[in-house]
Amino acid sequence: MTMNTLKDLYLDQLQDLYSACKQSMTVVTEMGRAAKSRELSEALIAGNKGISDGMDKIAQLCSDHGVDPTGEHCKGMEGLVTEARKHAIEASYGDDDVRDAAIITQYQRLAHYAIAGYGCVRTFANRLELDGDGKILQDCLDQTQEGDVHMTAIAEGGVNQAATM
């Protein structure tokens, strides 16, 4: 699709964000299974629920605008998923707590990519006076940011300390 207007870009980026979310779900599941910390594992499961909810909302927004949410493949998230798998799943760790710290690191990289994506499309929606879209995207952004803050709390609340022992 040729992008001639901000709305064209908005729709393209919604599709890209949908792809990013879809790709991240598999590795988040894998990291949840690999986590030693029960709290971390449960947070990753909750994170996947949030990702799925976000995808549903993006799919609905795409449908409302007559576009297929699967119309793009996000190469950026593809790279982040590859890195997450390499550093959190496939890497050799002699200590499960160190792996948990790596899992948090990789999850937050995925989340920060999503935060940037949600922030951009929310801003586009607001500029286009798509107020309903903007509110939905703000909710997705808030939820993703809350997940990121929760991961920091898990890291600072014990995982990183356990990894240094």
PDB file of C-alpha atoms in Angstrom:
ATOM      1  CA  MET A   1       0.000   0.000   0.000  1.00  0.00           C
ATOM      2  CA  THR A   2       1.265   3.461  -0.851  1.00  0.00           C
ATOM      3  CA  MET A   3       1.023   5.766   2.107  1.00  0.00           C
ATOM      4  CA  ASN A   4      -0.181   9.183   1.027  1.00  0.00           C
ATOM      5  CA  THR A   5      -1.879  10.318   4.220  1.00  0.00           C
ATOM      6  CA  LEU A   6      -1.453  10.053   7.964  1.00  0.00           C
ATOM      7  CA  LYS A   7      -4.439   7.702   7.971  1.00  0.00           C
ATOM      8  CA  ASP A   8      -2.641   5.394   5.529  1.00  0.00           C
ATOM      9  CA  LEU A   9       0.351   5.374   7.867  1.00  0.00           C
ATOM     10  CA  TYR A  10      -1.924   4.830  10.876  1.00  0.00           C
ATOM     11  CA  LEU A  11      -3.509   1.755   9.320  1.00  0.00           C
ATOM     12  CA  ASP A  12      -0.139   0.393   8.213  1.00  0.00           C
ATOM     13  CA  GLN A  13       1.220   0.803  11.721  1.00  0.00           C
ATOM     14  CA  LEU A  14      -1.816  -0.867  13.286  1.00  0.00           C
ATOM     15  CA  GLN A  15      -1.112  -3.883  11.061  1.00  0.00           C
ATOM     16  CA  ASP A  16       2.574  -3.784  11.986  1.00  0.00           C
ATOM     17  CA  LEU A  17       1.712  -3.647  15.694  1.00  0.00           C
ATOM     18  CA  TYR A  18      -0.686  -6.574  15.308  1.00  0.00           C
ATOM     19  CA  SER A  19       2.132  -8.591  13.734  1.00  0.00           C
ATOM     20  CA  ALA A  20       4.535  -7.550  16.494  1.00  0.00           C
ATOM     21  CA  CYS A  21       2.124  -8.686  19.182  1.00  0.00           C
ATOM     22  CA  LYS A  22       1.422 -11.986  17.442  1.00  0.00           C
ATOM     23  CA  GLN A  23       5.125 -12.775  17.096  1.00  0.00           C
ATOM     24  CA  SER A  24       5.911 -11.933  20.703  1.00  0.00           C
ATOM     25  CA  MET A  25       3.309 -14.298  22.164  1.00  0.00           C
ATOM     26  CA  THR A  26       5.221 -17.482  21.334  1.00  0.00           C
ATOM     27  CA  VAL A  27       8.485 -16.409  22.919  1.00  0.00           C
ATOM     28  CA  VAL A  28       6.714 -14.972  25.972  1.00  0.00           C
ATOM     29  CA  THR A  29       5.114 -18.403  26.456  1.00  0.00           C
ATOM     30  CA  GLU A  30       8.522 -20.064  26.117  1.00  0.00           C
ATOM     31  CA  MET A  31      10.056 -17.653  28.623  1.00  0.00           C
ATOM     32  CA  GLY A  32       7.180 -18.323  31.031  1.00  0.00           C
ATOM     33  CA  ARG A  33       7.939 -22.047  30.883  1.00  0.00           C
ATOM     34  CA  ALA A  34      11.674 -21.442  31.359  1.00  0.00           C
ATOM     35  CA  ALA A  35      11.300 -19.111  34.344  1.00  0.00           C
ATOM     36  CA  LYS A  36      12.239 -20.537  37.736  1.00  0.00           C
ATOM     37  CA  SER A  37      10.483 -17.814  39.709  1.00  0.00           C
ATOM     38  CA  ARG A  38       6.794 -18.575  40.109  1.00  0.00           C
ATOM     39  CA  GLU A  39       6.046 -14.853  40.302  1.00  0.00           C
ATOM     40  CA  LEU A  40       7.887 -14.258  37.027  1.00  0.00           C
ATOM     41  CA  SER A  41       6.184 -17.178  35.313  1.00  0.00           C
ATOM     42  CA  GLU A  42       2.753 -15.917  36.400  1.00  0.00           C
ATOM     43  CA  ALA A  43       3.608 -12.382  35.255  1.00  0.00           C
ATOM     44  CA  LEU A  44       4.580 -13.721  31.822  1.00  0.00           C
ATOM     45  CA  ILE A  45       1.302 -15.620  31.583  1.00  0.00           C
ATOM     46  CA  ALA A  46      -0.529 -12.393  32.475  1.00  0.00           C
ATOM     47  CA  GLY A  47       1.633 -10.565  29.935  1.00  0.00           C
ATOM     48  CA  ASN A  48       0.514 -12.962  27.226  1.00  0.00           C
ATOM     49  CA  LYS A  49      -3.104 -12.355  28.193  1.00  0.00           C
ATOM     50  CA  GLY A  50      -2.476  -8.617  27.818  1.00  0.00           C
ATOM     51  CA  ILE A  51      -0.817  -9.146  24.436  1.00  0.00           C
ATOM     52  CA  SER A  52      -3.793 -11.212  23.269  1.00  0.00           C
ATOM     53  CA  ASP A  53      -6.258  -8.580  24.489  1.00  0.00           C
ATOM     54  CA  GLY A  54      -4.275  -5.905  22.636  1.00  0.00           C
ATOM     55  CA  MET A  55      -4.336  -7.966  19.454  1.00  0.00           C
ATOM     56  CA  ASP A  56      -8.109  -8.319  19.715  1.00  0.00           C
ATOM     57  CA  LYS A  57      -8.464  -4.548  20.047  1.00  0.00           C
ATOM     58  CA  ILE A  58      -6.120  -3.858  17.137  1.00  0.00           C
ATOM     59  CA  ALA A  59      -8.000  -6.408  15.002  1.00  0.00           C
ATOM     60  CA  GLN A  60     -11.269  -4.660  15.783  1.00  0.00           C
ATOM     61  CA  LEU A  61      -9.815  -1.243  14.934  1.00  0.00           C
ATOM     62  CA  CYS A  62      -8.492  -2.618  11.647  1.00  0.00           C
ATOM     63  CA  SER A  63     -11.864  -4.149  10.868  1.00  0.00           C
ATOM     64  CA  ASP A  64     -13.596  -0.855  11.680  1.00  0.00           C
ATOM     65  CA  HIS A  65     -11.397   0.792   9.037  1.00  0.00           C
ATOM     66  CA  GLY A  66     -11.775  -1.991   6.457  1.00  0.00           C
ATOM     67  CA  VAL A  67      -8.250  -3.417   6.619  1.00  0.00           C
ATOM     68  CA  ASP A  68      -6.960  -6.878   7.438  1.00  0.00           C
ATOM     69  CA  PRO A  69      -4.891  -6.818  10.656  1.00  0.00           C
ATOM     70  CA  THR A  70      -2.547  -9.447   9.194  1.00  0.00           C
ATOM     71  CA  GLY A  71      -1.546  -7.238   6.264  1.00  0.00           C
ATOM     72  CA  GLU A  72       2.002  -6.579   7.526  1.00  0.00           C
ATOM     73  CA  HIS A  73       4.940  -8.541   8.944  1.00  0.00           C
ATOM     74  CA  CYS A  74       6.900  -6.692  11.613  1.00  0.00           C
ATOM     75  CA  LYS A  75      10.604  -7.250  10.957  1.00  0.00           C
ATOM     76  CA  GLY A  76      11.554  -5.295  14.089  1.00  0.00           C
ATOM     77  CA  MET A  77       9.731  -7.671  16.398  1.00  0.00           C
ATOM     78  CA  GLU A  78      11.038 -10.624  14.408  1.00  0.00           C
ATOM     79  CA  GLY A  79      14.551  -9.558  15.406  1.00  0.00           C
ATOM     80  CA  LEU A  80      13.585  -8.979  19.035  1.00  0.00           C
ATOM     81  CA  VAL A  81      11.962 -12.421  19.232  1.00  0.00           C
ATOM     82  CA  THR A  82      15.092 -14.013  17.775  1.00  0.00           C
ATOM     83  CA  GLU A  83      17.215 -12.209  20.365  1.00  0.00           C
ATOM     84  CA  ALA A  84      14.858 -13.145  23.218  1.00  0.00           C
ATOM     85  CA  ARG A  85      14.950 -16.791  22.242  1.00  0.00           C
ATOM     86  CA  LYS A  86      18.752 -16.723  21.881  1.00  0.00           C
ATOM     87  CA  HIS A  87      19.444 -14.981  25.195  1.00  0.00           C
ATOM     88  CA  ALA A  88      16.639 -16.222  27.440  1.00  0.00           C
ATOM     89  CA  ILE A  89      15.773 -19.692  26.144  1.00  0.00           C
ATOM     90  CA  GLU A  90      18.691 -21.177  24.221  1.00  0.00           C
ATOM     91  CA  ALA A  91      21.634 -19.699  26.150  1.00  0.00           C
ATOM     92  CA  SER A  92      23.385 -21.901  28.680  1.00  0.00           C
ATOM     93  CA  TYR A  93      22.964 -20.787  32.288  1.00  0.00           C
ATOM     94  CA  GLY A  94      24.501 -22.426  35.319  1.00  0.00           C
ATOM     95  CA  ASP A  95      22.051 -20.590  37.560  1.00  0.00           C
ATOM     96  CA  ASP A  96      18.288 -20.407  37.026  1.00  0.00           C
ATOM     97  CA  ASP A  97      18.111 -17.036  38.783  1.00  0.00           C
ATOM     98  CA  VAL A  98      20.472 -15.562  36.190  1.00  0.00           C
ATOM     99  CA  ARG A  99      18.221 -16.975  33.445  1.00  0.00           C
ATOM    100  CA  ASP A 100      15.243 -15.313  35.155  1.00  0.00           C
ATOM    101  CA  ALA A 101      17.087 -11.981  35.058  1.00  0.00           C
ATOM    102  CA  ALA A 102      17.743 -12.537  31.343  1.00  0.00           C
ATOM    103  CA  ILE A 103      14.078 -13.386  30.780  1.00  0.00           C
ATOM    104  CA  ILE A 104      13.011 -10.116  32.369  1.00  0.00           C
ATOM    105  CA  THR A 105      15.517  -8.232  30.227  1.00  0.00           C
ATOM    106  CA  GLN A 106      14.211  -9.787  27.035  1.00  0.00           C
ATOM    107  CA  TYR A 107      10.554  -9.367  27.996  1.00  0.00           C
ATOM    108  CA  GLN A 108      11.109  -5.690  28.670  1.00  0.00           C
ATOM    109  CA  ARG A 109      12.742  -5.220  25.280  1.00  0.00           C
ATOM    110  CA  LEU A 110       9.664  -6.742  23.666  1.00  0.00           C
ATOM    111  CA  ALA A 111       7.384  -4.584  25.817  1.00  0.00           C
ATOM    112  CA  HIS A 112       9.283  -1.379  25.043  1.00  0.00           C
ATOM    113  CA  TYR A 113       8.860  -2.028  21.329  1.00  0.00           C
ATOM    114  CA  ALA A 114       5.117  -2.437  21.886  1.00  0.00           C
ATOM    115  CA  ILE A 115       5.014   0.707  24.043  1.00  0.00           C
ATOM    116  CA  ALA A 116       6.593   2.697  21.214  1.00  0.00           C
ATOM    117  CA  GLY A 117       4.148   1.220  18.712  1.00  0.00           C
ATOM    118  CA  TYR A 118       1.060   1.873  20.823  1.00  0.00           C
ATOM    119  CA  GLY A 119       2.214   5.407  21.574  1.00  0.00           C
ATOM    120  CA  CYS A 120       2.691   6.215  17.899  1.00  0.00           C
ATOM    121  CA  VAL A 121      -0.638   4.820  16.702  1.00  0.00           C
ATOM    122  CA  ARG A 122      -2.464   6.452  19.604  1.00  0.00           C
ATOM    123  CA  THR A 123      -0.930   9.800  18.649  1.00  0.00           C
ATOM    124  CA  PHE A 124      -1.889   9.282  15.001  1.00  0.00           C
ATOM    125  CA  ALA A 125      -5.458   8.364  16.007  1.00  0.00           C
ATOM    126  CA  ASN A 126      -5.754  11.474  18.142  1.00  0.00           C
ATOM    127  CA  ARG A 127      -4.418  13.710  15.350  1.00  0.00           C
ATOM    128  CA  LEU A 128      -6.893  12.131  12.949  1.00  0.00           C
ATOM    129  CA  GLU A 129      -9.644  12.856  15.487  1.00  0.00           C
ATOM    130  CA  LEU A 130     -10.391   9.154  15.832  1.00  0.00           C
ATOM    131  CA  ASP A 131     -11.138   9.665  19.507  1.00  0.00           C
ATOM    132  CA  GLY A 132     -12.584   6.195  20.088  1.00  0.00           C
ATOM    133  CA  ASP A 133      -9.494   4.615  18.539  1.00  0.00           C
ATOM    134  CA  GLY A 134      -7.256   6.873  20.597  1.00  0.00           C
ATOM    135  CA  LYS A 135      -8.914   5.798  23.853  1.00  0.00           C
ATOM    136  CA  ILE A 136      -8.643   2.106  22.989  1.00  0.00           C
ATOM    137  CA  LEU A 137      -4.979   2.505  22.067  1.00  0.00           C
ATOM    138  CA  GLN A 138      -4.293   4.516  25.227  1.00  0.00           C
ATOM    139  CA  ASP A 139      -5.766   1.645  27.250  1.00  0.00           C
ATOM    140  CA  CYS A 140      -3.463  -0.801  25.434  1.00  0.00           C
ATOM    141  CA  LEU A 141      -0.502   1.489  26.046  1.00  0.00           C
ATOM    142  CA  ASP A 142      -1.342   1.810  29.744  1.00  0.00           C
ATOM    143  CA  GLN A 143      -1.674  -1.953  30.138  1.00  0.00           C
ATOM    144  CA  THR A 144       1.650  -2.575  28.402  1.00  0.00           C
ATOM    145  CA  GLN A 145       3.393   0.024  30.546  1.00  0.00           C
ATOM    146  CA  GLU A 146       1.923  -1.527  33.701  1.00  0.00           C
ATOM    147  CA  GLY A 147       3.346  -4.904  32.644  1.00  0.00           C
ATOM    148  CA  ASP A 148       6.749  -3.325  32.147  1.00  0.00           C
ATOM    149  CA  VAL A 149       6.635  -1.698  35.597  1.00  0.00           C
ATOM    150  CA  HIS A 150       5.595  -5.033  37.117  1.00  0.00           C
ATOM    151  CA  MET A 151       8.596  -6.760  35.516  1.00  0.00           C
ATOM    152  CA  THR A 152      10.906  -4.115  36.971  1.00  0.00           C
ATOM    153  CA  ALA A 153       9.369  -4.747  40.398  1.00  0.00           C
ATOM    154  CA  ILE A 154       9.966  -8.494  40.047  1.00  0.00           C
ATOM    155  CA  ALA A 155      13.579  -7.864  39.036  1.00  0.00           C
ATOM    156  CA  GLU A 156      14.224  -5.417  41.852  1.00  0.00           C
ATOM    157  CA  GLY A 157      12.153  -7.392  44.343  1.00  0.00           C
ATOM    158  CA  GLY A 158      14.247 -10.502  44.279  1.00  0.00           C
ATOM    159  CA  VAL A 159      15.272 -11.921  40.921  1.00  0.00           C
ATOM    160  CA  ASN A 160      18.321  -9.714  40.478  1.00  0.00           C
ATOM    161  CA  GLN A 161      19.407 -10.208  44.073  1.00  0.00           C
ATOM    162  CA  ALA A 162      19.086 -13.972  43.776  1.00  0.00           C
ATOM    163  CA  ALA A 163      21.105 -13.860  40.556  1.00  0.00           C
ATOM    164  CA  THR A 164      24.044 -12.199  42.313  1.00  0.00           C
ATOM    165  CA  MET A 165      24.395 -14.849  45.010  1.00  0.00           C
TER     166      MET A 165
END
